[in-house]
Amino acid sequence: MRVVDVIAKKRDGDTLSREEIELFVNGVTCGTLPDYQASALLMAIVLRGMTIEETSWLTDSIVNSGTRVDLSDIPGVKVGKHSTGGVGDKVSIVLAPLAAACGVVMPKMSGRGLGHTGGTLDKLESIPGYRVDLDVDEFKTVLKEVGTSIIGQTASLVPADKKLYALRDVTATIGSIPLISASVMSKKLAEGSDVVMLDVKCGDGAFMKDEGSARALASTMVAIGTRAGVRTEAFITDMNTPLGRAVGNSLEIVECLDTLQGRGPADLSEVVKRFATRALVLAGRESDDASALRRIDQALLSGKAIETLGRMIERQGGDRRVIDDYSLLPSVAGREHCVAPRDGFVSAVKAGAIGVAANLLGAGRSNVDDRVDPAVGVVLHAKPGARVTRGQPLMEIHHRSGRAVSEALSICSTAFTITDDPPVVHPVILGDVR
Ligand code: URA
């Protein structure tokens, strides 16, 4: 069997066998398959799709490229969570310590920025010293001691996803239901969760632009999890507007710290609390949503949630003093504003444009070897529904020495729509798939 024949088969729209998919994934894992062949097959999958069997085999092969974490010696139901990627999506960094503070064990293997979307690992790495590359024993130790640990793919945990993820980021091969499903679910199955909650983002700033495709992606991932014997559920959430106000790595960490202290933006807090409520019920910590929510509010108010994040940061080598002193996080002096061109109401802030602008400023990658700039990004001063007057700042760009400022400003100015009448503001949680 030759990989070139496998590429041709998928190019022509045929169904691949389990062996052909394993050949591809093994070649990626061992480094024997050149990037150009891997990229060609990825593009063929984007264009031709995969059946649910092929997607399941791809997921299995990626899981089997490394080890599967055995968490059976840690008591309790282990609840995993993953997002399909959005702009300003920092839910996991707030949710994981919050859920852990409420007694839920939450193992979490995350990813880096993908396309115009940010990545949990890049955000966490803006905390000085924070290590995402723990080995399995270290991961389990932090999980036992803190109740949560957020790490990345490593040479022993889904190494094939680590490589494919980086390649997809720079070859325009992200937006594909089988590729997203296999990438997300391989991490969830390998991390050892008993139950998985998915946040399937939908809208302008998501890979799935409409609710129909978001539901199709959610159903595929739920089917893969269920086949693997892991209870899997998905919420579909809005990603037409960036979540929260901050977009960019350390800027988002600041917003996470605020949210864990009860001072977060309403939309972010709502999504976090919905997932946390479900996590407590799924883990059997509370029997209903109302009592789960009381426990969550208590963990936020008492300081237990932020304290849990502090312990996770410390146990993963990071400087936990960032919690009290935000000036320890990377920042840049450069600022530019985008102002309202007229009086009216903000009726839309396009998440896709804001994500592209943040990337251009240096918050994301264009090449596999690019390093992200942890300090740059965008802070929104107005979200849909806000009344604004001409000249009022709508958003602020944090830039390093002028890099890409004019491009970012012109992209951001197209992101805002201002109308005479107040818009209908849509709910952030659009539905679920169970
Ligand atoms: N998150 C992942 O882990 N993989 C994807 O492909 C998209 C989002």
Tab-separated table of C-alpha atoms and ligand atoms in Angstrom:
chain	number	residue	atom	x	y	z
A	1	MET	CA	0.000	0.000	0.000
A	2	ARG	CA	1.388	3.413	-0.966
A	3	VAL	CA	0.290	6.679	0.624
A	4	VAL	CA	0.047	8.314	-2.801
A	5	ASP	CA	-2.668	5.782	-3.682
A	6	VAL	CA	-4.523	6.553	-0.463
A	7	ILE	CA	-4.417	10.268	-1.331
A	8	ALA	CA	-5.694	9.551	-4.837
A	9	LYS	CA	-8.486	7.358	-3.471
A	10	LYS	CA	-9.750	10.124	-1.185
A	11	ARG	CA	-9.244	12.738	-3.902
A	12	ASP	CA	-11.613	10.694	-6.059
A	13	GLY	CA	-14.215	10.570	-3.300
A	14	ASP	CA	-13.807	6.926	-2.257
A	15	THR	CA	-14.065	5.544	1.248
A	16	LEU	CA	-10.779	4.655	2.937
A	17	SER	CA	-10.297	1.411	4.850
A	18	ARG	CA	-9.171	1.248	8.483
A	19	GLU	CA	-5.729	0.019	7.282
A	20	GLU	CA	-5.322	2.949	4.887
A	21	ILE	CA	-6.176	5.428	7.630
A	22	GLU	CA	-3.735	3.699	10.005
A	23	LEU	CA	-1.003	3.870	7.360
A	24	PHE	CA	-1.509	7.629	7.141
A	25	VAL	CA	-1.617	8.242	10.911
A	26	ASN	CA	1.352	5.938	11.611
A	27	GLY	CA	3.389	7.742	8.961
A	28	VAL	CA	2.552	11.078	10.573
A	29	THR	CA	3.413	9.788	14.050
A	30	CYS	CA	6.744	8.226	13.059
A	31	GLY	CA	7.718	11.173	10.880
A	32	THR	CA	8.088	8.946	7.798
A	33	LEU	CA	5.256	10.668	5.942
A	34	PRO	CA	6.395	13.994	4.498
A	35	ASP	CA	4.304	17.072	5.340
A	36	TYR	CA	3.381	17.546	1.664
A	37	GLN	CA	1.692	14.130	1.495
A	38	ALA	CA	-0.009	14.576	4.859
A	39	SER	CA	-1.271	17.998	3.752
A	40	ALA	CA	-2.503	16.612	0.432
A	41	LEU	CA	-4.543	13.924	2.198
A	42	LEU	CA	-5.889	16.468	4.706
A	43	MET	CA	-7.047	18.667	1.825
A	44	ALA	CA	-8.663	15.695	0.084
A	45	ILE	CA	-10.546	14.921	3.324
A	46	VAL	CA	-11.684	18.567	3.601
A	47	LEU	CA	-13.022	18.449	0.041
A	48	ARG	CA	-14.441	14.915	-0.041
A	49	GLY	CA	-15.428	14.303	3.590
A	50	MET	CA	-15.439	11.009	5.477
A	51	THR	CA	-18.113	8.562	6.561
A	52	ILE	CA	-18.762	8.135	10.258
A	53	GLU	CA	-16.802	4.821	10.140
A	54	GLU	CA	-13.791	6.514	8.568
A	55	THR	CA	-14.021	9.329	11.147
A	56	SER	CA	-14.157	6.795	13.989
A	57	TRP	CA	-11.137	4.911	12.590
A	58	LEU	CA	-9.250	8.186	12.201
A	59	THR	CA	-10.071	9.029	15.825
A	60	ASP	CA	-8.962	5.576	17.025
A	61	SER	CA	-5.712	5.754	15.055
A	62	ILE	CA	-4.898	9.165	16.529
A	63	VAL	CA	-5.658	7.913	20.067
A	64	ASN	CA	-3.464	4.856	19.397
A	65	SER	CA	-0.583	7.036	18.197
A	66	GLY	CA	0.129	7.511	21.903
A	67	THR	CA	-1.082	6.185	25.223
A	68	ARG	CA	-4.511	6.495	26.775
A	69	VAL	CA	-4.413	7.923	30.290
A	70	ASP	CA	-5.835	5.544	32.896
A	71	LEU	CA	-7.544	7.624	35.566
A	72	SER	CA	-9.301	4.729	37.295
A	73	ASP	CA	-7.229	5.236	40.446
A	74	ILE	CA	-8.626	8.757	40.853
A	75	PRO	CA	-12.040	8.555	42.546
A	76	GLY	CA	-15.107	10.162	40.998
A	77	VAL	CA	-16.502	10.717	37.533
A	78	LYS	CA	-13.915	12.418	35.362
A	79	VAL	CA	-15.580	15.097	33.207
A	80	GLY	CA	-13.839	16.317	30.042
A	81	LYS	CA	-14.697	19.452	28.097
A	82	HIS	CA	-13.618	20.742	24.697
A	83	SER	CA	-14.509	23.586	22.380
A	84	THR	CA	-14.400	23.493	18.600
A	85	GLY	CA	-12.722	26.894	18.649
A	86	GLY	CA	-13.773	30.502	18.680
A	87	VAL	CA	-12.639	34.077	19.143
A	88	GLY	CA	-12.197	35.157	22.766
A	89	ASP	CA	-13.166	31.634	23.806
A	90	LYS	CA	-11.534	31.265	27.215
A	91	VAL	CA	-14.259	29.112	28.768
A	92	SER	CA	-12.003	26.155	29.675
A	93	ILE	CA	-9.557	28.276	31.673
A	94	VAL	CA	-12.405	29.496	33.888
A	95	LEU	CA	-14.489	26.336	33.872
A	96	ALA	CA	-11.829	23.774	34.802
A	97	PRO	CA	-10.782	25.370	38.138
A	98	LEU	CA	-14.381	26.337	38.912
A	99	ALA	CA	-15.627	22.777	38.398
A	100	ALA	CA	-12.677	21.414	40.385
A	101	ALA	CA	-13.451	23.850	43.228
A	102	CYS	CA	-16.932	22.282	43.287
A	103	GLY	CA	-15.539	18.746	43.561
A	104	VAL	CA	-15.562	17.675	39.893
A	105	VAL	CA	-12.399	16.052	38.517
A	106	MET	CA	-11.696	17.699	35.163
A	107	PRO	CA	-8.738	16.395	33.107
A	108	LYS	CA	-8.171	18.651	30.123
A	109	MET	CA	-6.040	18.180	27.057
A	110	SER	CA	-6.298	21.351	24.988
A	111	GLY	CA	-4.920	22.742	21.745
A	112	ARG	CA	-3.103	25.791	20.449
A	113	GLY	CA	-4.533	28.538	18.287
A	114	LEU	CA	-6.038	27.220	15.079
A	115	GLY	CA	-6.619	29.565	12.132
A	116	HIS	CA	-8.147	32.809	13.389
A	117	THR	CA	-9.229	31.197	16.679
A	118	GLY	CA	-7.202	31.325	19.881
A	119	GLY	CA	-5.878	28.282	21.729
A	120	THR	CA	-6.109	27.469	25.427
A	121	LEU	CA	-2.447	26.374	25.521
A	122	ASP	CA	-1.153	29.617	24.004
A	123	LYS	CA	-3.249	31.572	26.507
A	124	LEU	CA	-1.992	29.584	29.507
A	125	GLU	CA	1.607	29.869	28.312
A	126	SER	CA	1.354	33.633	28.657
A	127	ILE	CA	1.499	32.980	32.431
A	128	PRO	CA	5.233	33.064	33.198
A	129	GLY	CA	6.567	29.534	33.720
A	130	TYR	CA	3.312	27.641	33.036
A	131	ARG	CA	4.093	24.225	31.499
A	132	VAL	CA	1.610	22.533	29.167
A	133	ASP	CA	3.934	19.613	28.374
A	134	LEU	CA	3.482	17.522	31.520
A	135	ASP	CA	4.061	13.798	31.191
A	136	VAL	CA	1.273	11.404	32.126
A	137	ASP	CA	2.461	10.930	35.722
A	138	GLU	CA	2.765	14.674	36.309
A	139	PHE	CA	-0.668	15.212	34.750
A	140	LYS	CA	-2.205	12.644	37.114
A	141	THR	CA	-0.432	14.101	40.129
A	142	VAL	CA	-1.771	17.607	39.442
A	143	LEU	CA	-5.207	16.149	38.759
A	144	LYS	CA	-5.197	14.301	42.096
A	145	GLU	CA	-3.964	17.301	44.055
A	146	VAL	CA	-5.905	20.106	42.405
A	147	GLY	CA	-8.860	18.380	40.719
A	148	THR	CA	-7.907	19.710	37.298
A	149	SER	CA	-4.901	19.992	35.018
A	150	ILE	CA	-4.751	21.588	31.574
A	151	ILE	CA	-2.044	20.212	29.301
A	152	GLY	CA	-1.278	19.821	25.591
A	153	GLN	CA	-0.660	16.956	23.217
A	154	THR	CA	2.795	15.438	23.794
A	155	ALA	CA	5.075	12.795	22.308
A	156	SER	CA	3.125	10.199	24.308
A	157	LEU	CA	-0.390	11.689	24.252
A	158	VAL	CA	-2.030	11.933	20.810
A	159	PRO	CA	1.269	12.829	19.073
A	160	ALA	CA	-0.444	12.427	15.699
A	161	ASP	CA	-2.939	15.142	16.634
A	162	LYS	CA	-0.101	17.403	17.714
A	163	LYS	CA	1.461	17.149	14.233
A	164	LEU	CA	-1.766	17.205	12.216
A	165	TYR	CA	-3.105	20.122	14.258
A	166	ALA	CA	-0.029	22.232	13.497
A	167	LEU	CA	-0.194	21.321	9.790
A	168	ARG	CA	-3.919	22.052	9.511
A	169	ASP	CA	-3.376	25.458	11.100
A	170	VAL	CA	-1.263	26.627	8.164
A	171	THR	CA	-2.691	24.660	5.213
A	172	ALA	CA	-6.322	25.863	5.272
A	173	THR	CA	-7.495	22.395	6.303
A	174	ILE	CA	-9.287	23.159	9.540
A	175	GLY	CA	-12.947	23.545	8.651
A	176	SER	CA	-13.900	19.913	8.126
A	177	ILE	CA	-16.343	17.909	10.245
A	178	PRO	CA	-14.307	14.646	10.163
A	179	LEU	CA	-10.987	16.379	10.873
A	180	ILE	CA	-12.346	18.509	13.732
A	181	SER	CA	-14.243	15.524	15.164
A	182	ALA	CA	-11.213	13.211	15.118
A	183	SER	CA	-8.933	15.909	16.541
A	184	VAL	CA	-11.273	16.832	19.384
A	185	MET	CA	-12.472	13.329	20.253
A	186	SER	CA	-9.006	11.751	20.107
A	187	LYS	CA	-7.887	14.177	22.816
A	188	LYS	CA	-10.977	13.493	24.929
A	189	LEU	CA	-10.655	9.708	24.650
A	190	ALA	CA	-6.910	9.796	25.356
A	191	GLU	CA	-7.197	12.091	28.381
A	192	GLY	CA	-9.223	9.449	30.224
A	193	SER	CA	-12.528	11.278	30.762
A	194	ASP	CA	-15.631	9.227	31.650
A	195	VAL	CA	-17.991	11.910	30.365
A	196	VAL	CA	-17.345	14.543	27.704
A	197	MET	CA	-19.027	17.928	27.295
A	198	LEU	CA	-18.483	19.703	23.982
A	199	ASP	CA	-18.884	23.368	23.153
A	200	VAL	CA	-19.657	23.485	19.443
A	201	LYS	CA	-19.221	27.064	18.336
A	202	CYS	CA	-21.472	28.386	15.599
A	203	GLY	CA	-21.345	31.586	13.562
A	204	ASP	CA	-19.059	34.043	11.850
A	205	GLY	CA	-16.036	33.420	14.108
A	206	ALA	CA	-16.444	29.622	14.259
A	207	PHE	CA	-15.435	26.916	11.795
A	208	MET	CA	-19.124	26.006	11.518
A	209	LYS	CA	-20.883	29.092	10.181
A	210	ASP	CA	-24.512	28.001	10.563
A	211	GLU	CA	-26.536	26.052	13.068
A	212	GLY	CA	-27.110	23.132	10.656
A	213	SER	CA	-23.397	22.426	10.256
A	214	ALA	CA	-22.729	23.013	13.957
A	215	ARG	CA	-25.388	20.405	14.764
A	216	ALA	CA	-23.875	17.993	12.217
A	217	LEU	CA	-20.453	18.401	13.849
A	218	ALA	CA	-21.958	17.966	17.322
A	219	SER	CA	-23.826	14.811	16.253
A	220	THR	CA	-20.683	13.305	14.702
A	221	MET	CA	-18.650	13.868	17.885
A	222	VAL	CA	-21.459	12.613	20.128
A	223	ALA	CA	-21.668	9.463	17.945
A	224	ILE	CA	-17.885	8.895	18.160
A	225	GLY	CA	-17.867	9.303	21.939
A	226	THR	CA	-20.877	7.042	22.367
A	227	ARG	CA	-19.288	4.328	20.174
A	228	ALA	CA	-16.211	4.493	22.389
A	229	GLY	CA	-18.370	4.019	25.499
A	230	VAL	CA	-17.941	7.585	26.762
A	231	ARG	CA	-21.082	9.574	27.522
A	232	THR	CA	-20.806	12.621	25.259
A	233	GLU	CA	-22.995	15.713	25.085
A	234	ALA	CA	-22.708	18.984	23.198
A	235	PHE	CA	-23.968	22.522	23.602
A	236	ILE	CA	-24.170	24.681	20.492
A	237	THR	CA	-23.096	28.211	21.407
A	238	ASP	CA	-23.002	31.469	19.502
A	239	MET	CA	-19.747	32.632	17.950
A	240	ASN	CA	-20.987	35.500	15.788
A	241	THR	CA	-19.598	37.887	18.399
A	242	PRO	CA	-16.321	37.316	20.309
A	243	LEU	CA	-16.930	35.805	23.728
A	244	GLY	CA	-16.193	38.341	26.452
A	245	ARG	CA	-14.235	41.480	25.618
A	246	ALA	CA	-10.615	40.345	25.365
A	247	VAL	CA	-9.060	38.595	22.331
A	248	GLY	CA	-5.361	37.754	22.628
A	249	ASN	CA	-3.415	35.506	24.944
A	250	SER	CA	-2.499	37.381	28.132
A	251	LEU	CA	-5.430	39.791	27.676
A	252	GLU	CA	-7.708	36.763	27.884
A	253	ILE	CA	-5.955	35.453	30.991
A	254	VAL	CA	-6.780	38.764	32.708
A	255	GLU	CA	-10.431	38.290	31.747
A	256	CYS	CA	-10.358	34.714	33.093
A	257	LEU	CA	-8.973	35.937	36.414
A	258	ASP	CA	-11.706	38.576	36.616
A	259	THR	CA	-14.398	36.030	35.767
A	260	LEU	CA	-13.181	33.621	38.443
A	261	GLN	CA	-13.618	36.482	40.899
A	262	GLY	CA	-17.190	37.174	39.796
A	263	ARG	CA	-16.297	40.239	37.685
A	264	GLY	CA	-16.449	38.644	34.248
A	265	PRO	CA	-18.449	39.704	31.200
A	266	ALA	CA	-22.039	38.434	31.161
A	267	ASP	CA	-21.793	36.216	28.061
A	268	LEU	CA	-18.621	34.447	29.224
A	269	SER	CA	-20.000	33.938	32.735
A	270	GLU	CA	-23.219	32.524	31.290
A	271	VAL	CA	-21.439	29.913	29.156
A	272	VAL	CA	-19.069	28.966	31.978
A	273	LYS	CA	-21.916	28.545	34.458
A	274	ARG	CA	-23.978	26.453	32.021
A	275	PHE	CA	-21.078	24.039	31.509
A	276	ALA	CA	-20.188	24.007	35.196
A	277	THR	CA	-23.797	23.250	36.150
A	278	ARG	CA	-23.928	20.359	33.707
A	279	ALA	CA	-20.534	19.087	34.914
A	280	LEU	CA	-21.713	18.957	38.522
A	281	VAL	CA	-24.867	17.072	37.583
A	282	LEU	CA	-23.042	14.641	35.239
A	283	ALA	CA	-20.417	13.976	37.906
A	284	GLY	CA	-23.178	13.266	40.424
A	285	ARG	CA	-22.020	16.128	42.685
A	286	GLU	CA	-25.491	17.708	42.616
A	287	SER	CA	-28.808	16.216	41.610
A	288	ASP	CA	-30.253	19.262	39.834
A	289	ASP	CA	-29.237	22.457	38.059
A	290	ALA	CA	-30.467	24.818	40.786
A	291	SER	CA	-28.379	23.282	43.568
A	292	ALA	CA	-25.393	22.979	41.193
A	293	LEU	CA	-25.638	26.679	40.402
A	294	ARG	CA	-25.745	27.568	44.107
A	295	ARG	CA	-22.541	25.615	44.680
A	296	ILE	CA	-20.904	27.295	41.670
A	297	ASP	CA	-21.836	30.798	42.855
A	298	GLN	CA	-20.488	29.939	46.294
A	299	ALA	CA	-17.151	28.765	44.824
A	300	LEU	CA	-16.845	32.042	42.910
A	301	LEU	CA	-17.835	34.230	45.877
A	302	SER	CA	-15.699	32.454	48.457
A	303	GLY	CA	-12.532	32.715	46.360
A	304	LYS	CA	-12.264	28.919	46.142
A	305	ALA	CA	-12.438	28.946	42.331
A	306	ILE	CA	-9.598	31.440	41.801
A	307	GLU	CA	-7.577	29.704	44.521
A	308	THR	CA	-7.945	26.443	42.563
A	309	LEU	CA	-6.608	28.100	39.413
A	310	GLY	CA	-3.696	29.427	41.483
A	311	ARG	CA	-2.854	25.925	42.655
A	312	MET	CA	-3.021	24.526	39.123
A	313	ILE	CA	-0.735	27.293	37.838
A	314	GLU	CA	1.744	26.667	40.657
A	315	ARG	CA	1.736	22.873	40.249
A	316	GLN	CA	2.420	23.318	36.530
A	317	GLY	CA	5.430	25.540	37.102
A	318	GLY	CA	3.728	28.904	36.646
A	319	ASP	CA	3.883	32.059	38.700
A	320	ARG	CA	0.674	32.048	40.745
A	321	ARG	CA	1.236	35.636	41.831
A	322	VAL	CA	-0.388	36.678	38.515
A	323	ILE	CA	-3.702	36.151	40.275
A	324	ASP	CA	-3.164	39.207	42.476
A	325	ASP	CA	-0.784	41.124	40.267
A	326	TYR	CA	-1.834	41.281	36.627
A	327	SER	CA	1.269	43.358	35.837
A	328	LEU	CA	3.272	40.095	35.960
A	329	LEU	CA	1.556	39.050	32.718
A	330	PRO	CA	3.115	40.091	29.408
A	331	SER	CA	1.823	43.398	28.062
A	332	VAL	CA	2.685	45.931	25.369
A	333	ALA	CA	2.585	49.701	25.525
A	334	GLY	CA	1.234	50.187	21.996
A	335	ARG	CA	-2.450	51.186	21.830
A	336	GLU	CA	-4.724	52.300	19.005
A	337	HIS	CA	-8.473	52.763	19.058
A	338	CYS	CA	-11.230	52.233	16.572
A	339	VAL	CA	-14.046	54.734	17.158
A	340	ALA	CA	-17.747	54.827	16.310
A	341	PRO	CA	-18.272	56.562	12.943
A	342	ARG	CA	-21.794	57.686	13.991
A	343	ASP	CA	-24.348	57.657	16.810
A	344	GLY	CA	-26.471	54.516	17.136
A	345	PHE	CA	-26.538	51.002	18.504
A	346	VAL	CA	-23.907	48.332	17.968
A	347	SER	CA	-25.861	45.603	16.229
A	348	ALA	CA	-22.969	43.259	15.300
A	349	VAL	CA	-19.283	42.730	16.100
A	350	LYS	CA	-18.012	40.131	13.656
A	351	ALA	CA	-15.933	37.617	15.538
A	352	GLY	CA	-14.130	36.374	12.409
A	353	ALA	CA	-12.722	39.824	11.613
A	354	ILE	CA	-11.625	40.429	15.210
A	355	GLY	CA	-9.896	37.017	15.258
A	356	VAL	CA	-8.056	37.738	11.992
A	357	ALA	CA	-6.966	41.147	13.321
A	358	ALA	CA	-5.632	39.622	16.563
A	359	ASN	CA	-3.723	37.049	14.508
A	360	LEU	CA	-2.144	39.724	12.318
A	361	LEU	CA	-1.018	41.575	15.441
A	362	GLY	CA	0.886	38.385	16.365
A	363	ALA	CA	-1.533	36.525	18.655
A	364	GLY	CA	-1.644	33.517	16.261
A	365	ARG	CA	0.519	31.739	13.687
A	366	SER	CA	0.860	31.830	9.891
A	367	ASN	CA	3.643	29.217	9.760
A	368	VAL	CA	4.220	26.069	11.807
A	369	ASP	CA	7.338	27.546	13.419
A	370	ASP	CA	5.877	30.974	14.267
A	371	ARG	CA	5.938	32.022	17.912
A	372	VAL	CA	2.841	33.747	19.192
A	373	ASP	CA	3.182	37.110	20.893
A	374	PRO	CA	1.511	36.630	24.279
A	375	ALA	CA	0.847	40.330	24.870
A	376	VAL	CA	-0.910	41.613	21.753
A	377	GLY	CA	-4.600	41.536	20.904
A	378	VAL	CA	-7.867	43.389	20.892
A	379	VAL	CA	-10.135	44.587	23.708
A	380	LEU	CA	-13.748	45.391	22.834
A	381	HIS	CA	-15.346	48.379	24.514
A	382	ALA	CA	-18.761	47.847	22.941
A	383	LYS	CA	-20.738	44.679	22.240
A	384	PRO	CA	-24.067	44.183	20.447
A	385	GLY	CA	-26.855	46.155	22.111
A	386	ALA	CA	-24.593	48.982	23.327
A	387	ARG	CA	-25.626	52.554	22.531
A	388	VAL	CA	-22.678	54.543	21.174
A	389	THR	CA	-22.018	58.112	20.135
A	390	ARG	CA	-19.839	59.280	17.257
A	391	GLY	CA	-16.139	59.217	18.181
A	392	GLN	CA	-16.598	56.860	21.148
A	393	PRO	CA	-13.954	54.090	21.254
A	394	LEU	CA	-15.420	50.770	20.124
A	395	MET	CA	-12.283	48.759	20.668
A	396	GLU	CA	-8.632	49.012	21.546
A	397	ILE	CA	-5.726	47.331	19.775
A	398	HIS	CA	-2.723	46.269	21.862
A	399	HIS	CA	0.235	46.148	19.478
A	400	ARG	CA	3.960	45.624	19.636
A	401	SER	CA	5.885	48.496	18.068
A	402	GLY	CA	3.253	49.156	15.434
A	403	ARG	CA	3.288	45.639	13.939
A	404	ALA	CA	0.289	45.242	11.591
A	405	VAL	CA	-1.603	48.095	13.236
A	406	SER	CA	-3.069	49.691	10.155
A	407	GLU	CA	-4.247	46.347	8.723
A	408	ALA	CA	-5.724	45.333	12.079
A	409	LEU	CA	-7.502	48.681	12.468
A	410	SER	CA	-9.035	48.526	9.027
A	411	ILE	CA	-10.205	44.925	9.558
A	412	CYS	CA	-11.651	45.771	12.978
A	413	SER	CA	-13.514	48.778	11.643
A	414	THR	CA	-15.379	46.458	9.237
A	415	ALA	CA	-16.316	44.211	12.162
A	416	PHE	CA	-18.753	46.689	13.719
A	417	THR	CA	-22.245	47.370	12.406
A	418	ILE	CA	-24.018	50.392	13.864
A	419	THR	CA	-27.747	50.859	13.332
A	420	ASP	CA	-30.383	53.414	14.343
A	421	ASP	CA	-32.482	50.873	16.204
A	422	PRO	CA	-31.347	48.539	18.977
A	423	PRO	CA	-30.694	45.018	17.656
A	424	VAL	CA	-32.385	41.867	18.857
A	425	VAL	CA	-29.665	40.344	21.035
A	426	HIS	CA	-29.627	36.556	20.550
A	427	PRO	CA	-28.969	34.054	23.346
A	428	VAL	CA	-25.398	32.794	23.628
A	429	ILE	CA	-26.451	29.175	24.205
A	430	LEU	CA	-28.345	28.044	21.147
A	431	GLY	CA	-29.190	24.445	21.981
A	432	ASP	CA	-27.770	21.045	22.765
A	433	VAL	CA	-27.177	17.610	21.240
A	434	ARG	CA	-27.288	14.567	23.538
B	1	URA	N1	-10.165	21.915	18.548
B	1	URA	C1	-9.411	20.832	18.305
B	1	URA	O1	-8.857	20.241	19.226
B	1	URA	N2	-9.295	20.410	17.059
B	1	URA	C2	-9.903	21.021	16.020
B	1	URA	O2	-9.773	20.568	14.919
B	1	URA	C3	-10.693	22.157	16.282
B	1	URA	C4	-10.802	22.587	17.572
